[in-house]
Amino acid sequence: MDVEKLFHMAGGTGPTSYARNSSLQKKASDTVKHITLEALQQLYLEIDPKTINIADLGCSSGPNTLAIIKDFVQTVEMTSREILQNPAPEFHFYLNDLPTNDFNSVFKALPDFHRQLRNERGGGSSPSVYIAGYPGSFYGRLFPNNSLHFIHSSNSLHWLSKVPPTLYNEMGESINKGNIYISESSPSAVSKAYFKQFQEDFTLFLRSRSEELVVGGRMVLILLGRIGPDHVDRGNSFFWELLSRSLAILVSQGEIEKEKLVAYHAHFYAPSKEEIEGEVGREGSFKLDQLDMFQVERQGHDRGESYGSAVARTVRAIQESTIIHHFGIGEGVLDNLFEIYGRLVDEEMAKEEIKPLTFVLLLRKL
Amino acid sequence: MDVEKLFHMAGGTGPTSYARNSSLQKKASDTVKHITLEALQQLYLEIDPKTINIADLGCSSGPNTLAIIKDFVQTVEMTSREILQNPAPEFHFYLNDLPTNDFNSVFKALPDFHRQLRNERGGGSSPSVYIAGYPGSFYGRLFPNNSLHFIHSSNSLHWLSKVPPTLYNEMGESINKGNIYISESSPSAVSKAYFKQFQEDFTLFLRSRSEELVVGGRMVLILLGRIGPDHVDRGNSFFWELLSRSLAILVSQGEIEKEKLVAYHAHFYAPSKEEIEGEVGREGSFKLDQLDMFQVERQGHDRGESYGSAVARTVRAIQESTIIHHFGIGEGVLDNLFEIYGRLVDEEMAKEEIKPLTFVLLLRKL
């Protein structure tokens, strides 16, 4: 599967779009917003550039994309005014996601966004905010040398560049039969394959960003992770386990082929603290100023629905592009799949809570 | 009509898309390509930056968008190798169009475009080419201060920021009844209203670009124009005259309301050489190094169709977004409109050729 061409959050603004089903991601991002904004403030005070260049990697499309820009502008303007007593810099935002992301939706929202920015300042002069879309994989270079001051990436770096190729033997058969991610019944070669892919990808990510950032530049990375050395947990791997089971139920219903399920894998990895620290140290261009783990609290039941249904909607908005491509199924079977999935999540939650674990990393370019 | 929200080339890649109906625009751009590339080469030799920042304003979507980037890269690389004997710089391309442009189509083509760039170099190291989308109106600031070396804009600047408001009297009635652009029967206040709007828009364009360009930076602007002081000609205004007539036929067929036709106007202006020189001089930040006029040769009949039909397809890809919005008509009536239009163009061409006139301007930031 060519992730660059296929993987994308569900576009548009309809009921199953990512735009309308990304409140869990927003919650994670909001929980650590103070860390992000403090890092930005520190960076700004140290470097004090005339134009501040900020990239958001894996920006996706929807309300989260532009909300964070507003926070960045407010923080820097406030710092200019109250601490530096200088005019605010110009802002240059670089929004990145894969080329299949729905950038059109983001761009169409820009005229109103600029109007809002102006109005909220109550008649003062407008901030100079320039916003660009940069399509491409962040596992590789995206921006010119030394062109960025600050990088933010929320809920993206747990996505690998590809399904680890060593998950398949010479005959092209999966060594992780029936599981779509590392699970209790996976042989140890499966965890190794995933870890190796994470190491390659994360190192390439760090090296690429290190060329793009100025010295002293900061990165705040928010990604799913796991609590200890064991890969199988109720934090993140269990959500995949339940998706495996849901797909297996579709096989038993004759809706999808067993061979297709056996060949399907998540291009995902939840690293541990030690694994992250190991890669940052080995790569060598960054100092890890902070690494915290937190749990995103369970959502309120906004729409009078169960937690499982809310999770199912979120996971669907993320996964449906690859599921449709791999299994070749239509809307009806997808509805069925995520109804089953939501039910399984609710059943498990009744036994014991499943809490997604998230890391926030603050890195400084040496 | 809010041009920023409504006006855009027909998106996607279907039979009526701009992507498939923009060969006339490509022809204009190709005719003057040597001027564009020579200007880029001169600029590069003078400034020799490590990263060269190039903006394309009104990039639209389709094959023309990326084709020009390839020419730019080749020219600069060749100049580095053969004249400067230096390594090539990094390339930073800023693609601009209105927020409703189909950027998704452009972005989806990027992975293959990068692959092609690599392959064509026959195993040599890849050029570093970073491509971003910058949605927004070029009648205002788009990029940070002093951030660009070279600006290119082809077939865009004849579009005004809006229909001139002075075309309507205090009661909101048009003073140019039944005409959608300046025509023989238009009162002189109509030409004045259009000229005034052009002056405002073009000056704002020059002022905005002057803040964005470094000193010595170049702009190549390709836009439709007219040959002398008379606004009514067979070069450009006559194409609008024929569109007026086609719409009038739809009124007589009961397909659209007369009131709607009376209220409809093109947000277009074809300036003369003197008018362009006047604005550049008054604005004062640029030196006009070159200003040439040329005629785009009549198209070959690629698809075994008449010239009129080819023109109708092109005009439709450009105009249908505003026509649909204004008249509220569907696909069938649109087909009918542009069939009539194509026929009228053929009829006129049988009498005497109608040749669109195009200007190419080369400007240098003082």
XYZ file of C-alpha atoms in Angstrom:
732
model
C 0.000 0.000 0.000
C 1.340 3.402 -0.997
C 0.614 5.385 2.167
C 1.462 8.699 0.508
C -1.198 8.162 -2.139
C -3.853 6.434 -0.079
C -3.830 7.375 3.548
C -5.795 10.458 4.494
C -8.351 11.593 6.998
C -11.910 11.520 5.618
C -12.280 14.806 3.704
C -15.063 17.365 3.415
C -17.389 18.361 6.229
C -20.058 15.623 6.102
C -21.194 13.467 9.042
C -18.359 10.917 8.680
C -15.647 13.502 7.868
C -12.551 13.932 9.991
C -13.536 17.599 10.349
C -16.595 16.517 12.348
C -14.960 13.577 14.113
C -11.705 14.784 15.543
C -12.693 16.058 18.976
C -10.616 13.322 20.682
C -7.538 14.592 18.874
C -8.425 18.150 19.854
C -8.702 17.063 23.467
C -5.180 15.587 23.376
C -3.816 18.714 21.756
C -5.659 21.003 24.223
C -4.417 19.055 27.249
C -0.840 19.972 26.413
C -1.502 23.345 24.824
C 0.195 25.182 27.676
C 3.414 23.218 26.991
C 3.236 24.024 23.269
C 2.547 27.705 23.784
C 5.190 28.092 26.483
C 7.771 26.509 24.164
C 6.741 28.900 21.398
C 7.034 31.853 23.740
C 10.517 30.812 24.910
C 11.630 30.348 21.310
C 10.262 33.734 20.322
C 11.948 35.500 23.225
C 15.288 33.877 22.372
C 15.293 34.435 18.627
C 12.957 37.428 18.142
C 12.700 37.094 14.332
C 10.986 39.635 12.075
C 9.033 36.824 10.453
C 8.325 33.784 12.584
C 8.066 30.569 10.558
C 5.918 27.863 12.109
C 5.075 24.455 10.632
C 2.213 22.193 11.620
C 2.922 18.654 10.431
C -0.062 16.396 9.846
C -2.414 19.380 9.970
C -5.342 17.428 8.517
C -8.518 19.343 7.676
C -11.197 20.623 9.980
C -11.572 22.989 12.922
C -8.393 21.742 14.662
C -6.226 22.883 11.748
C -6.847 26.591 12.115
C -7.629 26.711 15.857
C -3.997 26.119 16.758
C -2.860 28.974 14.472
C -5.001 31.404 16.402
C -3.399 30.274 19.677
C 0.066 30.722 18.202
C -0.679 34.230 16.975
C -2.184 35.305 20.292
C 0.762 33.949 22.281
C 3.393 35.646 20.173
C 1.497 38.935 19.989
C 0.994 38.964 23.725
C 4.688 38.253 24.274
C 5.678 41.055 21.896
C 3.396 43.527 23.557
C 3.872 42.678 27.226
C 7.438 41.425 27.470
C 9.410 42.706 24.507
C 7.325 45.851 23.996
C 8.018 45.485 20.307
C 5.679 45.265 17.344
C 4.613 41.676 16.630
C 6.479 39.821 13.876
C 4.918 38.612 10.658
C 3.623 35.041 10.900
C 4.371 32.475 8.251
C 2.486 29.213 8.763
C 3.337 26.068 6.848
C 0.499 23.552 6.965
C 1.645 20.079 6.053
C -0.146 16.825 5.416
C -0.067 14.054 2.809
C -0.981 15.115 -0.751
C -4.356 13.378 -0.458
C -5.408 15.494 2.530
C -8.398 17.735 1.871
C -6.507 21.038 1.654
C -9.355 22.592 -0.352
C -11.568 22.547 2.768
C -8.857 24.216 4.849
C -8.218 26.863 2.206
C -11.900 27.680 1.717
C -12.116 28.459 5.425
C -9.267 30.991 5.244
C -11.120 34.183 4.213
C -13.464 33.827 7.205
C -10.558 32.899 9.446
C -8.657 36.062 8.524
C -11.808 38.124 9.051
C -12.210 36.578 12.516
C -8.581 37.290 13.420
C -9.120 40.923 12.481
C -12.444 41.249 14.313
C -11.163 39.714 17.531
C -8.528 42.381 17.756
C -11.265 44.963 18.081
C -10.244 47.451 15.445
C -6.481 47.292 16.058
C -4.205 46.770 13.095
C -4.384 43.309 11.552
C -1.704 40.755 12.352
C 0.230 39.738 9.237
C -0.540 36.062 8.989
C 0.494 34.135 5.871
C -0.743 30.562 5.607
C 0.533 28.015 3.107
C -0.186 24.354 2.407
C 2.818 22.032 2.036
C 1.718 18.618 0.821
C 4.102 15.707 1.324
C 5.294 13.050 3.741
C 7.161 14.278 6.810
C 9.352 11.203 6.458
C 11.588 13.208 4.165
C 12.328 16.888 3.548
C 9.423 19.273 3.220
C 10.928 22.764 3.617
C 14.147 24.562 2.638
C 17.242 24.569 4.858
C 17.047 26.651 8.046
C 13.627 27.939 7.133
C 11.657 27.167 10.308
C 11.633 28.394 13.896
C 8.969 26.195 15.395
C 7.435 22.846 14.504
C 4.239 21.408 15.916
C 2.832 17.981 15.168
C -0.184 16.563 16.925
C -1.528 13.036 16.527
C 0.513 12.228 13.447
C 3.861 10.709 14.333
C 2.411 7.387 15.472
C 1.682 6.782 11.786
C 4.560 4.948 10.127
C 5.632 5.687 6.574
C 4.489 2.193 5.601
C 3.448 -1.196 6.900
C 6.780 -2.761 8.005
C 7.867 -4.872 4.995
C 9.420 -7.519 7.297
C 5.916 -8.459 8.422
C 5.783 -10.590 5.285
C 7.879 -13.671 4.523
C 9.499 -14.448 1.150
C 6.233 -15.827 -0.183
C 4.584 -12.520 0.685
C 2.595 -14.104 3.510
C 2.031 -12.259 6.761
C 3.790 -13.569 9.863
C 1.087 -11.936 11.988
C -1.924 -13.878 10.769
C -5.294 -12.430 11.601
C -3.896 -9.555 13.663
C -3.687 -6.084 12.224
C -1.230 -4.811 14.849
C 0.967 -6.282 17.603
C -1.257 -8.455 19.797
C -0.991 -11.212 22.440
C -0.840 -13.907 19.777
C 1.752 -12.129 17.573
C 5.201 -13.782 17.287
C 8.046 -11.626 18.619
C 9.269 -10.967 15.060
C 6.164 -8.805 14.628
C 7.112 -6.396 17.425
C 10.652 -6.331 16.041
C 9.403 -5.487 12.553
C 7.272 -2.647 13.884
C 10.005 -1.300 16.152
C 12.543 -1.345 13.318
C 10.173 0.612 11.071
C 9.587 3.133 13.848
C 13.339 3.580 14.332
C 13.918 4.195 10.621
C 10.977 6.550 10.283
C 11.541 8.529 13.452
C 15.243 8.993 12.699
C 14.453 10.163 9.181
C 11.881 12.536 10.653
C 14.387 13.997 13.124
C 17.138 14.332 10.530
C 14.817 16.058 8.039
C 13.487 18.488 10.639
C 16.952 19.226 11.919
C 17.931 20.503 8.454
C 14.825 22.638 8.250
C 14.986 24.224 11.710
C 17.277 27.072 12.682
C 19.625 26.423 15.599
C 17.659 26.884 18.813
C 14.401 26.116 16.991
C 11.822 24.054 18.884
C 9.601 21.093 18.102
C 6.552 20.008 20.062
C 5.457 16.507 19.097
C 2.275 14.915 20.411
C 1.861 11.223 19.626
C 0.313 8.057 20.995
C 2.634 5.803 22.963
C 2.766 2.993 25.490
C 3.635 2.934 29.150
C 6.340 0.261 29.355
C 8.311 -2.329 27.409
C 5.274 -4.563 26.772
C 3.745 -3.832 23.366
C 0.339 -5.180 24.267
C -1.643 -2.841 26.475
C -5.106 -1.476 27.021
C -3.845 1.951 26.060
C -3.391 1.765 22.318
C -2.828 -1.769 20.997
C -6.165 -2.878 22.354
C -8.053 -0.534 20.040
C -6.410 -2.362 17.124
C -7.193 -5.732 18.684
C -10.871 -4.742 18.697
C -10.670 -3.598 15.083
C -9.137 -7.014 14.194
C -12.051 -8.707 15.926
C -14.586 -6.508 14.153
C -13.038 -7.353 10.797
C -13.075 -11.060 11.742
C -16.819 -10.768 12.396
C -17.241 -9.323 8.868
C -15.302 -12.345 7.546
C -17.688 -14.689 9.389
C -20.611 -12.728 7.894
C -19.136 -13.260 4.433
C -18.742 -9.514 3.901
C -14.975 -9.560 3.403
C -12.488 -12.253 2.376
C -10.349 -13.965 4.979
C -7.215 -13.617 2.786
C -7.656 -9.880 2.719
C -7.889 -9.656 6.489
C -4.733 -11.766 6.878
C -2.858 -9.371 4.588
C -4.085 -6.181 6.303
C -1.890 -4.322 8.791
C -1.854 -0.983 10.504
C 1.020 1.342 9.612
C 1.043 2.488 13.216
C 3.418 2.265 16.161
C 3.054 3.320 19.796
C 6.605 3.726 21.096
C 7.696 3.697 24.751
C 9.470 6.557 26.520
C 12.763 4.669 26.365
C 12.421 4.018 22.637
C 11.811 7.708 21.929
C 14.735 8.794 24.109
C 16.940 6.204 22.403
C 16.222 7.529 18.904
C 16.573 11.191 19.859
C 19.948 10.416 21.472
C 21.228 8.343 18.546
C 20.156 10.870 15.909
C 21.934 13.595 17.838
C 20.653 16.908 16.475
C 18.124 17.607 19.210
C 18.065 18.013 22.944
C 14.991 16.493 24.566
C 13.856 19.255 26.940
C 10.708 17.483 28.071
C 8.905 14.161 27.622
C 5.593 13.662 29.409
C 2.913 11.043 29.187
C -0.743 11.755 29.757
C -4.116 10.124 29.309
C -6.846 11.820 27.368
C -9.927 11.826 29.542
C -12.971 10.017 28.283
C -15.201 12.195 26.113
C -18.495 13.614 27.262
C -21.376 11.985 25.393
C -22.035 15.026 23.252
C -24.468 13.497 20.853
C -26.289 11.262 23.339
C -24.309 8.290 22.102
C -22.052 5.761 23.848
C -18.297 6.251 24.237
C -17.798 3.269 21.920
C -19.782 4.955 19.151
C -17.762 8.146 19.579
C -14.495 6.192 19.335
C -15.842 4.310 16.308
C -16.625 7.566 14.526
C -13.146 8.877 15.252
C -11.388 5.696 14.143
C -13.525 5.534 11.007
C -12.592 9.078 9.950
C -8.933 8.052 10.218
C -9.008 4.509 8.868
C -11.663 4.395 6.197
C -9.398 5.497 3.317
C -7.076 2.504 3.816
C -9.880 0.048 4.682
C -11.859 0.954 1.564
C -8.741 0.594 -0.560
C -7.654 -2.718 0.953
C -10.970 -4.496 1.293
C -12.807 -2.823 -1.568
C -15.967 -2.430 0.515
C -18.719 0.165 0.285
C -20.547 2.496 2.630
C -22.976 -0.135 3.965
C -20.308 -2.645 5.006
C -18.287 0.206 6.552
C -21.301 1.277 8.604
C -21.671 -2.323 9.762
C -17.967 -2.604 10.613
C -17.894 0.496 12.791
C -21.177 -0.361 14.469
C -19.632 -3.692 15.534
C -16.446 -1.897 16.565
C -18.302 0.668 18.684
C -20.178 -2.146 20.434
C -16.948 -4.069 21.180
C -15.358 -0.912 22.611
C -18.366 -0.386 24.889
C -18.256 -4.021 26.024
C -14.571 -3.789 26.891
C -14.967 -0.467 28.642
C -17.625 -2.060 30.836
C -14.958 -4.554 32.021
C -12.066 -2.149 32.447
C -11.310 1.244 30.990
C -9.191 1.494 27.821
C -7.276 4.745 28.002
C -5.244 6.010 25.069
C -1.809 7.137 26.235
C -0.229 10.165 24.639
C 3.291 11.554 24.763
C 4.274 15.157 24.450
C 7.900 15.825 23.500
C 9.652 19.148 23.537
C 12.829 19.176 21.447
C 15.397 21.890 20.868
C 17.607 22.002 17.760
C 21.266 21.933 18.831
C -20.620 38.887 -5.957
C -17.784 37.922 -3.657
C -15.090 37.088 -6.211
C -12.791 35.585 -3.581
C -15.432 33.040 -2.600
C -16.987 32.338 -5.975
C -14.637 32.783 -8.862
C -12.512 29.809 -9.750
C -11.503 27.768 -12.751
C -13.585 24.588 -13.134
C -11.922 22.045 -10.829
C -11.085 18.354 -11.159
C -9.972 16.667 -14.361
C -13.295 15.948 -16.109
C -14.191 16.933 -19.695
C -15.291 20.494 -18.760
C -12.482 21.100 -16.221
C -9.976 23.913 -16.588
C -7.258 21.243 -16.406
C -8.466 19.880 -19.747
C -9.442 23.206 -21.290
C -6.546 25.548 -20.788
C -4.407 24.965 -23.863
C -5.043 28.525 -25.112
C -3.580 29.872 -21.868
C -0.630 27.504 -22.216
C -0.044 28.778 -25.718
C 0.123 32.369 -24.491
C 2.479 31.402 -21.714
C 4.675 29.319 -24.065
C 4.898 32.135 -26.620
C 6.698 34.303 -24.100
C 8.479 31.570 -22.180
C 11.852 32.690 -23.420
C 11.251 36.147 -21.924
C 10.208 34.632 -18.581
C 13.154 32.247 -18.403
C 15.684 34.855 -19.475
C 14.422 37.185 -16.754
C 14.737 34.377 -14.204
C 18.269 33.645 -15.352
C 19.302 37.299 -15.085
C 17.803 37.537 -11.614
C 19.569 34.375 -10.511
C 22.938 35.534 -11.839
C 22.574 38.869 -10.050
C 21.383 37.633 -6.676
C 22.659 34.029 -6.520
C 20.623 33.023 -3.434
C 20.998 29.708 -1.594
C 17.256 29.226 -1.763
C 15.447 30.809 -4.665
C 11.863 31.806 -3.850
C 9.510 31.914 -6.805
C 5.776 32.672 -6.761
C 3.250 31.816 -9.428
C 0.150 33.976 -8.991
C -3.102 32.613 -10.370
C -1.571 29.161 -10.752
C -4.958 27.469 -11.278
C -5.017 23.674 -11.457
C -4.047 21.405 -14.312
C -1.001 20.597 -16.401
C 0.025 24.267 -16.827
C 0.525 24.677 -13.065
C 3.440 22.285 -12.720
C 4.854 22.534 -16.263
C 6.221 26.007 -15.604
C 7.969 24.832 -12.410
C 9.943 22.302 -14.405
C 11.085 25.019 -16.810
C 12.162 27.221 -13.913
C 14.176 24.424 -12.284
C 15.903 23.490 -15.534
C 16.831 27.083 -16.321
C 18.332 27.773 -12.907
C 20.160 24.441 -12.742
C 21.627 24.968 -16.188
C 22.736 28.464 -15.236
C 24.370 27.158 -12.036
C 26.200 24.425 -13.868
C 27.294 26.195 -17.017
C 27.783 29.798 -15.999
C 28.303 29.957 -12.237
C 29.822 26.473 -11.919
C 28.154 26.290 -8.531
C 25.771 23.765 -7.040
C 22.138 24.641 -7.801
C 20.164 26.428 -5.080
C 17.158 25.000 -3.281
C 13.874 25.912 -4.960
C 10.934 27.230 -3.006
C 7.781 27.560 -5.086
C 4.746 29.451 -3.848
C 1.638 28.526 -5.829
C -1.121 31.060 -5.407
C -4.727 31.194 -6.460
C -8.072 32.076 -4.885
C -9.143 29.869 -1.945
C -11.747 28.142 -4.113
C -9.144 26.926 -6.627
C -8.811 23.141 -6.792
C -5.487 22.873 -4.953
C -6.235 19.224 -4.076
C -5.771 18.246 -7.740
C -2.454 20.071 -7.936
C -1.223 18.514 -4.695
C -2.227 14.979 -5.683
C -0.057 15.312 -8.779
C 3.031 16.226 -6.734
C 4.431 12.779 -5.837
C 4.525 11.825 -9.542
C 5.899 15.240 -10.447
C 8.807 14.853 -8.019
C 9.451 11.347 -9.330
C 9.563 12.721 -12.885
C 11.960 15.511 -11.892
C 14.284 12.892 -10.400
C 14.038 10.506 -13.354
C 14.696 13.159 -15.961
C 18.002 13.936 -14.344
C 19.191 10.448 -15.191
C 20.430 9.259 -11.812
C 22.047 12.540 -10.737
C 21.197 13.902 -7.310
C 17.665 15.220 -6.954
C 17.018 18.937 -7.115
C 15.600 20.250 -3.824
C 12.215 21.531 -4.874
C 9.693 22.601 -2.227
C 6.221 23.440 -3.426
C 3.576 25.194 -1.354
C 0.023 26.388 -1.987
C -0.829 29.957 -0.938
C -4.565 30.583 -1.244
C -5.739 34.182 -1.357
C -6.360 37.176 -3.580
C -3.286 38.809 -5.103
C -5.065 42.129 -4.621
C -3.551 42.274 -1.158
C -0.557 40.772 0.627
C 0.076 37.051 0.237
C 3.667 36.515 1.426
C 5.969 37.917 4.133
C 8.170 40.967 3.572
C 11.168 40.508 1.274
C 10.459 36.828 0.872
C 10.433 36.461 -2.919
C 12.982 36.694 -5.714
C 10.802 36.102 -8.731
C 7.100 36.417 -9.476
C 5.290 34.975 -12.454
C 1.644 35.468 -13.294
C 0.074 34.242 -16.478
C -3.487 34.952 -17.621
C -4.669 36.225 -14.261
C -4.195 39.962 -13.949
C -6.941 40.863 -16.401
C -9.352 39.659 -13.684
C -10.412 42.531 -11.464
C -10.939 42.097 -7.732
C -14.631 42.805 -8.282
C -17.219 44.092 -10.697
C -16.699 47.890 -10.584
C -19.286 49.142 -8.049
C -19.798 52.381 -10.012
C -21.458 50.343 -12.765
C -24.608 50.567 -10.650
C -26.590 53.703 -9.850
C -28.061 54.585 -6.414
C -31.038 52.347 -7.052
C -28.653 49.455 -7.689
C -29.486 49.437 -11.404
C -26.798 48.817 -13.987
C -25.806 51.722 -16.210
C -24.625 49.220 -18.836
C -27.935 47.529 -19.578
C -27.720 44.223 -21.405
C -23.943 44.367 -21.858
C -21.697 42.330 -19.644
C -18.541 44.306 -20.525
C -17.651 47.534 -22.307
C -19.342 47.475 -25.728
C -20.284 49.846 -28.565
C -23.572 50.726 -26.887
C -22.090 51.310 -23.415
C -22.174 54.873 -22.063
C -18.725 56.368 -21.423
C -19.265 56.086 -17.646
C -18.926 52.315 -18.104
C -15.388 52.498 -19.502
C -14.538 54.961 -16.735
C -15.871 52.621 -14.053
C -13.830 49.730 -15.427
C -10.675 51.786 -15.829
C -10.951 53.135 -12.292
C -11.292 49.615 -10.901
C -8.263 48.501 -12.928
C -6.212 51.421 -11.571
C -7.100 50.612 -7.970
C -6.510 46.892 -8.378
C -3.294 47.093 -10.365
C -1.789 49.652 -7.987
C -2.685 47.483 -4.998
C -1.147 44.518 -6.795
C 2.099 46.397 -7.467
C 2.317 47.771 -3.937
C 1.719 44.349 -2.370
C 4.286 42.643 -4.578
C 6.819 45.379 -3.992
C 6.728 44.609 -0.247
C 7.143 40.905 -0.885
C 9.990 41.093 -3.406
C 13.627 41.646 -2.519
C 15.304 44.639 -4.176
C 16.293 43.615 -7.706
C 13.595 40.928 -7.746
C 11.730 40.433 -11.024
C 8.123 40.018 -12.077
C 6.885 38.632 -15.369
C 3.199 39.372 -15.902
C 1.226 38.002 -18.825
C -2.258 39.430 -19.261
C -4.831 40.228 -21.904
C -4.887 43.790 -23.173
C -6.014 46.046 -25.993
C -4.109 47.723 -28.767
C -5.115 51.384 -28.442
C -7.281 53.852 -26.542
C -10.556 52.423 -27.871
C -12.065 49.945 -25.436
C -14.108 48.152 -28.036
C -12.037 45.890 -30.232
C -12.067 42.507 -31.892
C -9.214 41.433 -29.621
C -10.825 40.956 -26.253
C -14.013 42.937 -25.742
C -15.657 41.203 -28.676
C -15.525 37.834 -26.913
C -17.631 39.395 -24.135
C -19.973 40.949 -26.667
C -20.612 37.461 -28.050
C -21.198 36.093 -24.549
C -23.734 38.925 -23.977
C -25.485 37.911 -27.162
C -25.507 34.243 -26.199
C -27.036 35.098 -22.829
C -29.632 37.282 -24.595
C -30.597 34.264 -26.719
C -31.128 32.278 -23.504
C -33.384 35.097 -22.278
C -35.412 34.885 -25.481
C -35.641 31.112 -24.997
C -37.000 31.699 -21.486
C -34.039 29.880 -19.916
C -32.818 32.832 -17.865
C -34.453 35.995 -16.552
C -33.836 39.291 -18.274
C -33.278 41.082 -14.936
C -30.463 38.709 -14.135
C -28.742 39.380 -17.441
C -29.027 43.130 -16.925
C -27.328 42.783 -13.520
C -24.496 40.542 -14.733
C -21.032 41.946 -15.457
C -17.587 40.624 -16.090
C -14.951 41.466 -13.470
C -12.455 41.800 -16.287
C -10.403 44.591 -17.841
C -8.118 44.648 -20.861
C -5.798 47.630 -20.332
C -3.795 49.446 -23.006
C -0.014 49.804 -23.034
C -0.314 53.435 -21.924
C -2.595 52.560 -19.024
C -0.151 49.925 -17.762
C 2.821 52.256 -18.090
C 0.860 54.966 -16.301
C 0.125 52.795 -13.267
C 3.636 51.373 -13.021
C 5.048 54.911 -13.122
C 2.602 56.306 -10.579
C 3.089 53.427 -8.124
C 6.813 53.908 -8.329
C 8.407 50.751 -6.878
C 9.165 49.031 -10.172
C 11.094 49.737 -13.314
C 9.349 48.469 -16.447
C 12.170 46.688 -18.294
C 9.984 45.369 -21.089
C 6.387 45.575 -22.332
C 5.456 43.633 -25.443
C 2.180 42.812 -27.087
C 1.551 39.641 -29.013
C -1.304 37.671 -30.507
C -1.855 34.072 -29.599
C -2.107 32.150 -32.844
C -5.340 30.347 -33.543
C -5.424 26.842 -32.098
C -5.071 23.725 -34.202
C -8.339 21.807 -34.265
C -7.083 19.109 -31.930
C -10.333 17.311 -31.338
C -11.780 17.683 -34.830
C -13.931 20.556 -33.634
C -14.323 24.152 -34.760
C -12.266 27.032 -33.336
C -15.480 28.432 -31.863
C -16.113 25.231 -29.915
C -12.547 25.262 -28.594
C -12.942 28.873 -27.447
C -16.315 28.012 -25.898
C -14.772 25.180 -23.870
C -12.021 27.483 -22.634
C -14.370 30.313 -21.712
C -16.723 27.884 -19.999
C -13.951 26.458 -17.783
C -13.205 30.026 -16.659
C -16.685 31.516 -16.416
C -18.994 28.755 -15.309
C -18.472 29.266 -11.562
C -19.741 32.855 -11.717
C -22.459 32.137 -14.305
C -23.865 29.260 -12.256
C -23.855 31.426 -9.156
C -25.436 34.449 -10.816
C -28.056 32.808 -13.010
C -28.657 29.700 -10.925
C -28.708 27.488 -14.010
C -27.812 23.813 -14.375
C -25.605 21.695 -16.612
C -28.122 21.494 -19.494
C -28.625 25.252 -19.843
C -24.849 25.745 -19.573
C -24.289 23.274 -22.409
C -26.837 25.170 -24.468
C -25.226 28.547 -23.653
C -21.750 27.505 -24.726
C -23.005 25.761 -27.830
C -24.615 29.029 -28.899
C -21.455 30.896 -27.945
C -19.192 28.591 -29.951
C -21.440 29.027 -32.991
C -21.400 32.835 -32.690
C -17.599 32.812 -32.447
C -17.375 30.683 -35.600
C -19.771 32.988 -37.431
C -17.740 36.069 -36.518
C -14.452 34.419 -37.370
C -15.848 33.705 -40.843
C -16.291 37.465 -41.289
C -13.011 38.644 -39.800
C -10.601 37.077 -37.355
C -10.943 37.825 -33.628
C -7.464 37.678 -32.118
C -6.933 37.885 -28.377
C -4.138 40.341 -27.592
C -1.772 39.594 -24.770
C 0.811 41.731 -22.966
C 3.966 40.505 -21.372
C 5.544 42.825 -18.787
C 8.939 42.475 -17.215
C 9.305 44.498 -14.022
C 12.247 44.981 -11.713
C 11.867 45.916 -8.033
C 13.717 49.173 -7.368
